Every structure is written in C-alpha cells, then in structure tokens.
Amino acid sequence: MRVVQITDTHLSPGKSHFAPNWAPLAEWLQAARPDLVVHTGDLSVDGADVEADLEHCAELLRALPFPVLSVPGNHDVGDLPGTRQPANTERLERWRRIIGPDRWVHDQPGWRLVGLNSQVIGGGGEEEAAQFAWLEGVLQACEGRGVIVFTHKPVFVDTPDEGDTGYWSIRPAPRRRLLELFERHGVALVASGHLHRAWTGAHLGTRYVWGPSSGFVVGPMERDMPGDRILGAVIHTLDETASSEIVALPELRPFVIDDVIHEVYPRHQPVEATS
C-alpha cells in the first residue's frame, strides 16, 4: 500500500498567496498514484475563523481522484486554551461538518492507520480526555496490525524529554502519555507536519517523520530546529514493514512566509530566531 502524506498547504479563496502550489502538487499526486492521501493539517490559511477557507479546501481535496483523510492543524481549528483561537466546540464542529472526523481509524491488510487531533492534546478538556480514551481503545484493538499515527503537531522537536516548546509540539505531560502508549503498543511510525521542516528520527522503536509543507517554508522568523527547509511530500510504503521517503518537489514555488506574514497572518507575532 502506498500512502502519500501532504501537509501545511495553507489554502484560501481570499488569500491566494500559496495557491500556485496546489495545481503542481495535485499533478504530482496523480503521477504518484497513491492508494490513500493523508493531509496532516493546516489545510487552510484561517479555517479556524473563516468557514469559506475550509469549504475551499474540502472542494480541492474532493476533486482528487483517490481517497483522502485529514487531521486538523492550528490554522484549521485553533490551538490550546489561552491562545487567540482556542480549539473550541464551534471550531471543531465546523471542521467535522465540512472536512470530516478530527480523529479516525483506517484499517488496511496488516496495518491500522490512526489520525489524531493534536490541537486538543494538552488542553485538559473533555475533548482531550475523550480522545485519549479512544486512542487507548484503538491501539489495544489493533489485533496484530502494524500501527501508523498521523497528527499535525510533532510529539517533540529536539528531544523526547524536552520541556514545554509552546507553539511547536505536544506539552510534556501528554507527550509522556503518548510516548508510553506508542511504546506499549509497538507503534511503527508517527507522521506529522506543522514545522515546515522535513526530518526523520526514532525513539523507543517508533520512527518519526516530519512531512515538509507544500505551501511555503519559514525563514529566520522561526527558531532553529532539526530538519530541512524544503517543499514536498512523503511517500509511506506499507508492506511487511513501513518505509518512508521524503520527496522534495522542485515544481513547487519556494514561497517564504516571512516575506508575506504581514498580509497572510497580520496578527501573528513572529518568534525570535535563536542560534
């Protein structure tokens, strides 16, 4: 089975800054002939507040000639309590109505694919509690299948035991809970987006892959992190084992968000770069 992961397209009918990259991405997908496409979030520029953004993304994804599953990103449903756009009931229900479930299971021969909503992990609310209970159940019931987890935020950035990275990854307490679940149930792979970086690594028998954005890269306004600033996608091949190939796509235009942040996200507060 061939699963192609795309991520962080940041599309909108009103702010078309990164729209030129959709057509070549869709063309490449058709040539790649995936059995399934998984979008790991930030489909939209601002679906968290602009319903038309999610509707536009849903239309584009439905036009692809193969199945597509998506998990939400912070620009689709918001983030943790206390942020400018918390992932509240209204935003989550909008996603579910327009795009589909924010967490899901997709079984294939020999494999169980799990989609998680990272935007509620660490918030301490009912949505987080319900998702953890659900996750424990689907991992316990994998019945010998290999397990791959797709999520928007990475579980960690620099090291699994790092402190709170704020915007960038899962908070320490729920991260420890996830890592324990992944180790106990032998999760083969965790694939994420969000950082606009391409990277692979491993921890306690689980491989981690950060998919590169197909929308834009982030320049010096982002703190230094592991991985490569490229535009592309990831091909996950599921046979007896799971292998992942990060593919750079030179046909995508190398937009840099720093150049247009004041237009696309005027309320965004840039993060100071660190050495």
Short mmCIF file of C-alpha atoms in Angstrom, two decimals:
data_model
loop_
_atom_site.label_atom_id
_atom_site.label_comp_id
_atom_site.label_asym_id
_atom_site.label_seq_id
_atom_site.Cartn_x
_atom_site.Cartn_y
_atom_site.Cartn_z
CA MET A 1 0.00 0.00 0.00
CA ARG A 2 1.23 3.47 -0.88
CA VAL A 3 0.16 6.35 1.37
CA VAL A 4 1.19 9.87 0.41
CA GLN A 5 1.33 12.44 3.20
CA ILE A 6 0.85 16.08 2.29
CA THR A 7 0.75 18.87 4.83
CA ASP A 8 0.51 22.59 5.52
CA THR A 9 -0.96 23.68 2.18
CA HIS A 10 -2.38 26.92 3.69
CA LEU A 11 -5.06 27.50 1.04
CA SER A 12 -7.80 30.11 0.95
CA PRO A 13 -10.10 31.65 -1.67
CA GLY A 14 -9.47 35.07 -0.15
CA LYS A 15 -5.70 34.89 0.41
CA SER A 16 -4.21 33.11 -2.57
CA HIS A 17 -0.54 33.64 -1.73
CA PHE A 18 0.27 29.90 -1.80
CA ALA A 19 -2.43 28.76 -4.23
CA PRO A 20 0.06 28.42 -7.15
CA ASN A 21 1.49 25.33 -5.42
CA TRP A 22 -1.77 23.38 -5.36
CA ALA A 23 -2.03 22.52 -9.07
CA PRO A 24 1.53 21.14 -9.39
CA LEU A 25 1.07 19.22 -6.13
CA ALA A 26 -2.18 17.69 -7.40
CA GLU A 27 -0.48 16.82 -10.70
CA TRP A 28 2.39 15.14 -8.87
CA LEU A 29 -0.08 13.20 -6.72
CA GLN A 30 -1.81 11.82 -9.79
CA ALA A 31 1.55 10.66 -11.15
CA ALA A 32 2.45 9.09 -7.78
CA ARG A 33 -0.79 7.03 -7.85
CA PRO A 34 -1.30 6.68 -4.08
CA ASP A 35 -3.81 4.29 -2.58
CA LEU A 36 -4.54 6.95 0.04
CA VAL A 37 -3.60 10.56 0.69
CA VAL A 38 -3.33 11.81 4.28
CA HIS A 39 -3.23 15.56 4.88
CA THR A 40 -1.62 16.27 8.25
CA GLY A 41 -3.19 19.64 8.86
CA ASP A 42 -3.19 23.34 8.16
CA LEU A 43 -5.17 22.72 5.03
CA SER A 44 -6.30 26.32 5.21
CA VAL A 45 -4.97 29.81 5.81
CA ASP A 46 -7.57 30.51 8.50
CA GLY A 47 -10.28 27.86 8.66
CA ALA A 48 -10.34 28.40 12.42
CA ASP A 49 -12.26 31.65 11.80
CA VAL A 50 -13.18 31.67 8.09
CA GLU A 51 -15.61 28.95 7.07
CA ALA A 52 -15.03 29.65 3.38
CA ASP A 53 -11.40 28.62 3.80
CA LEU A 54 -12.38 25.12 4.95
CA GLU A 55 -15.05 24.85 2.26
CA HIS A 56 -12.47 25.78 -0.39
CA CYS A 57 -10.04 23.15 0.90
CA ALA A 58 -12.75 20.49 1.06
CA GLU A 59 -13.62 21.15 -2.57
CA LEU A 60 -10.00 20.84 -3.69
CA LEU A 61 -9.49 17.59 -1.77
CA ARG A 62 -12.72 16.08 -3.10
CA ALA A 63 -11.51 16.74 -6.65
CA LEU A 64 -8.51 14.42 -6.17
CA PRO A 65 -9.13 11.00 -7.78
CA PHE A 66 -8.25 8.93 -4.71
CA PRO A 67 -9.31 8.69 -1.06
CA VAL A 68 -8.18 11.50 1.25
CA LEU A 69 -8.14 11.60 5.06
CA SER A 70 -7.21 14.72 7.02
CA VAL A 71 -6.35 15.72 10.57
CA PRO A 72 -6.74 19.35 11.69
CA GLY A 73 -3.99 21.87 12.28
CA ASN A 74 -3.94 25.04 14.34
CA HIS A 75 -4.93 27.17 11.35
CA ASP A 76 -7.92 24.87 10.73
CA VAL A 77 -9.45 24.55 14.22
CA GLY A 78 -7.30 26.65 16.55
CA ASP A 79 -5.00 25.66 19.37
CA LEU A 80 -4.92 25.26 23.14
CA PRO A 81 -6.91 27.28 25.69
CA GLY A 82 -5.47 30.74 26.23
CA THR A 83 -4.39 31.17 22.62
CA ARG A 84 -6.04 33.67 20.29
CA GLN A 85 -8.03 30.89 18.56
CA PRO A 86 -8.73 28.08 21.04
CA ALA A 87 -9.93 24.80 19.54
CA ASN A 88 -13.42 25.14 20.98
CA THR A 89 -16.66 23.34 20.22
CA GLU A 90 -17.64 25.74 17.44
CA ARG A 91 -14.37 25.35 15.57
CA LEU A 92 -14.24 21.58 15.98
CA GLU A 93 -17.83 21.15 14.85
CA ARG A 94 -17.11 23.29 11.77
CA TRP A 95 -14.22 21.01 10.84
CA ARG A 96 -16.31 17.87 11.35
CA ARG A 97 -19.15 19.24 9.25
CA ILE A 98 -17.03 20.43 6.34
CA ILE A 99 -13.93 18.19 6.31
CA GLY A 100 -14.83 15.12 8.37
CA PRO A 101 -13.81 13.47 11.66
CA ASP A 102 -10.96 15.10 13.54
CA ARG A 103 -9.76 11.67 14.70
CA TRP A 104 -10.17 8.43 12.79
CA VAL A 105 -9.07 4.84 12.18
CA HIS A 106 -8.43 3.45 8.71
CA ASP A 107 -7.65 -0.27 8.55
CA GLN A 108 -5.84 -1.96 5.70
CA PRO A 109 -4.49 -5.51 5.44
CA GLY A 110 -1.76 -5.74 8.05
CA TRP A 111 -1.97 -2.09 9.08
CA ARG A 112 -4.03 0.26 11.23
CA LEU A 113 -3.76 3.96 10.37
CA VAL A 114 -4.78 6.35 13.15
CA GLY A 115 -5.48 10.05 12.79
CA LEU A 116 -5.17 12.23 15.91
CA ASN A 117 -6.30 15.78 16.63
CA SER A 118 -3.15 17.27 18.15
CA GLN A 119 -4.89 20.62 18.70
CA VAL A 120 -6.78 19.37 21.78
CA ILE A 121 -3.84 17.49 23.33
CA GLY A 122 -2.63 19.40 26.36
CA GLY A 123 -5.75 21.49 26.80
CA GLY A 124 -7.08 19.43 29.70
CA GLY A 125 -10.67 19.44 28.48
CA GLU A 126 -13.30 16.86 27.62
CA GLU A 127 -12.12 16.59 24.02
CA GLU A 128 -8.62 15.63 25.13
CA ALA A 129 -9.88 13.09 27.66
CA ALA A 130 -12.23 11.52 25.14
CA GLN A 131 -9.50 11.28 22.51
CA PHE A 132 -7.02 9.62 24.88
CA ALA A 133 -9.65 7.06 25.93
CA TRP A 134 -10.45 6.43 22.26
CA LEU A 135 -6.75 6.13 21.35
CA GLU A 136 -6.09 3.57 24.06
CA GLY A 137 -9.03 1.54 22.74
CA VAL A 138 -7.95 1.59 19.08
CA LEU A 139 -4.37 0.67 19.98
CA GLN A 140 -5.48 -2.20 22.21
CA ALA A 141 -7.70 -3.50 19.41
CA CYS A 142 -5.08 -3.40 16.65
CA GLU A 143 -5.14 -7.24 16.53
CA GLY A 144 -1.60 -7.72 15.35
CA ARG A 145 -1.64 -4.98 12.73
CA GLY A 146 1.20 -2.52 12.43
CA VAL A 147 0.18 0.96 13.58
CA ILE A 148 0.90 4.33 11.98
CA VAL A 149 -0.24 7.55 13.67
CA PHE A 150 -0.83 10.79 11.76
CA THR A 151 -1.03 14.11 13.59
CA HIS A 152 -0.39 17.78 12.90
CA LYS A 153 1.95 18.79 15.70
CA PRO A 154 5.06 16.69 16.23
CA VAL A 155 5.27 14.87 19.54
CA PHE A 156 8.65 16.53 20.21
CA VAL A 157 11.05 18.87 18.42
CA ASP A 158 14.59 18.40 19.71
CA THR A 159 14.40 15.55 22.24
CA PRO A 160 11.59 13.39 23.68
CA ASP A 161 12.35 14.63 27.21
CA GLU A 162 12.47 18.34 26.35
CA GLY A 163 10.42 20.89 28.26
CA ASP A 164 7.44 22.84 27.00
CA THR A 165 8.13 24.08 23.46
CA GLY A 166 5.00 26.23 23.40
CA TYR A 167 3.54 26.51 19.92
CA TRP A 168 5.78 23.89 18.34
CA SER A 169 4.95 20.48 19.82
CA ILE A 170 2.93 18.48 22.37
CA ARG A 171 3.29 19.57 26.00
CA PRO A 172 5.47 17.41 28.30
CA ALA A 173 2.76 15.63 30.35
CA PRO A 174 0.59 14.46 27.44
CA ARG A 175 3.76 13.79 25.44
CA ARG A 176 4.90 11.30 28.07
CA ARG A 177 1.49 9.65 27.94
CA LEU A 178 1.65 9.36 24.15
CA LEU A 179 5.20 8.01 24.17
CA GLU A 180 4.21 5.37 26.73
CA LEU A 181 1.23 4.31 24.60
CA PHE A 182 3.34 4.19 21.45
CA GLU A 183 6.00 2.05 23.14
CA ARG A 184 3.50 -0.29 24.82
CA HIS A 185 1.61 -0.97 21.59
CA GLY A 186 4.60 -1.02 19.26
CA VAL A 187 3.55 1.91 17.08
CA ALA A 188 5.72 1.71 13.97
CA LEU A 189 5.55 5.30 12.75
CA VAL A 190 4.30 8.74 13.78
CA ALA A 191 3.97 11.18 10.86
CA SER A 192 3.32 14.88 11.45
CA GLY A 193 3.54 18.33 9.86
CA HIS A 194 3.35 21.84 11.37
CA LEU A 195 7.04 22.75 11.45
CA HIS A 196 7.51 23.23 7.70
CA ARG A 197 10.61 21.07 8.03
CA ALA A 198 11.48 17.60 6.70
CA TRP A 199 13.07 15.26 9.23
CA THR A 200 13.21 11.63 10.31
CA GLY A 201 14.27 10.06 13.60
CA ALA A 202 13.43 7.27 16.03
CA HIS A 203 12.67 6.78 19.72
CA LEU A 204 11.96 3.55 21.63
CA GLY A 205 11.28 1.59 18.46
CA THR A 206 8.98 4.16 16.84
CA ARG A 207 10.06 6.13 13.78
CA TYR A 208 9.08 9.79 13.49
CA VAL A 209 8.70 11.66 10.21
CA TRP A 210 8.01 15.36 9.75
CA GLY A 211 6.41 15.98 6.39
CA PRO A 212 7.54 19.09 4.52
CA SER A 213 4.95 21.71 3.70
CA SER A 214 3.78 22.03 0.12
CA GLY A 215 2.76 25.65 0.74
CA PHE A 216 5.79 27.58 1.98
CA VAL A 217 8.96 27.43 4.00
CA VAL A 218 9.69 29.51 7.09
CA GLY A 219 12.80 31.67 7.19
CA PRO A 220 14.67 33.31 10.09
CA MET A 221 11.44 34.25 11.88
CA GLU A 222 11.29 30.62 13.06
CA ARG A 223 13.69 29.41 15.72
CA ASP A 224 16.35 26.97 14.57
CA MET A 225 15.14 23.36 14.51
CA PRO A 226 16.23 19.99 13.16
CA GLY A 227 15.37 19.08 9.59
CA ASP A 228 15.45 20.63 6.15
CA ARG A 229 13.57 23.62 4.77
CA ILE A 230 12.15 22.07 1.61
CA LEU A 231 8.78 21.87 -0.11
CA GLY A 232 7.41 18.44 -0.88
CA ALA A 233 5.57 15.40 0.43
CA VAL A 234 6.22 11.97 1.96
CA ILE A 235 5.57 8.57 0.41
CA HIS A 236 4.89 5.89 3.03
CA THR A 237 5.07 2.35 1.63
CA LEU A 238 3.33 -0.28 3.77
CA ASP A 239 4.34 -3.89 3.17
CA GLU A 240 5.73 -6.21 5.82
CA THR A 241 7.28 -3.08 7.26
CA ALA A 242 6.66 0.64 6.78
CA SER A 243 9.21 2.72 4.89
CA SER A 244 9.04 6.47 4.30
CA GLU A 245 10.55 8.59 1.53
CA ILE A 246 10.63 12.36 1.87
CA VAL A 247 10.28 13.80 -1.62
CA ALA A 248 11.37 17.34 -2.48
CA LEU A 249 9.21 18.78 -5.26
CA PRO A 250 11.13 21.35 -7.33
CA GLU A 251 7.95 22.16 -9.26
CA LEU A 252 6.59 23.92 -6.17
CA ARG A 253 7.34 27.62 -5.90
CA PRO A 254 9.61 28.36 -2.88
CA PHE A 255 7.41 30.85 -1.09
CA VAL A 256 8.78 32.13 2.23
CA ILE A 257 6.18 33.12 4.82
CA ASP A 258 8.46 35.79 6.30
CA ASP A 259 8.00 37.83 3.13
CA VAL A 260 4.20 37.99 3.37
CA ILE A 261 3.43 37.35 7.05
CA HIS A 262 2.01 40.86 7.41
CA GLU A 263 -0.54 40.08 4.70
CA VAL A 264 -1.41 36.45 5.40
CA TYR A 265 -1.28 36.49 9.21
CA PRO A 266 -1.24 40.16 10.24
CA ARG A 267 -2.00 39.28 13.87
CA HIS A 268 0.88 36.82 14.06
CA GLN A 269 3.69 37.67 16.47
CA PRO A 270 6.96 36.42 14.93
CA VAL A 271 9.11 34.16 17.07
CA GLU A 272 12.66 35.42 17.56
CA ALA A 273 15.23 33.22 15.91
CA THR A 274 17.73 31.52 18.19
CA SER A 275 21.14 30.13 17.43
#
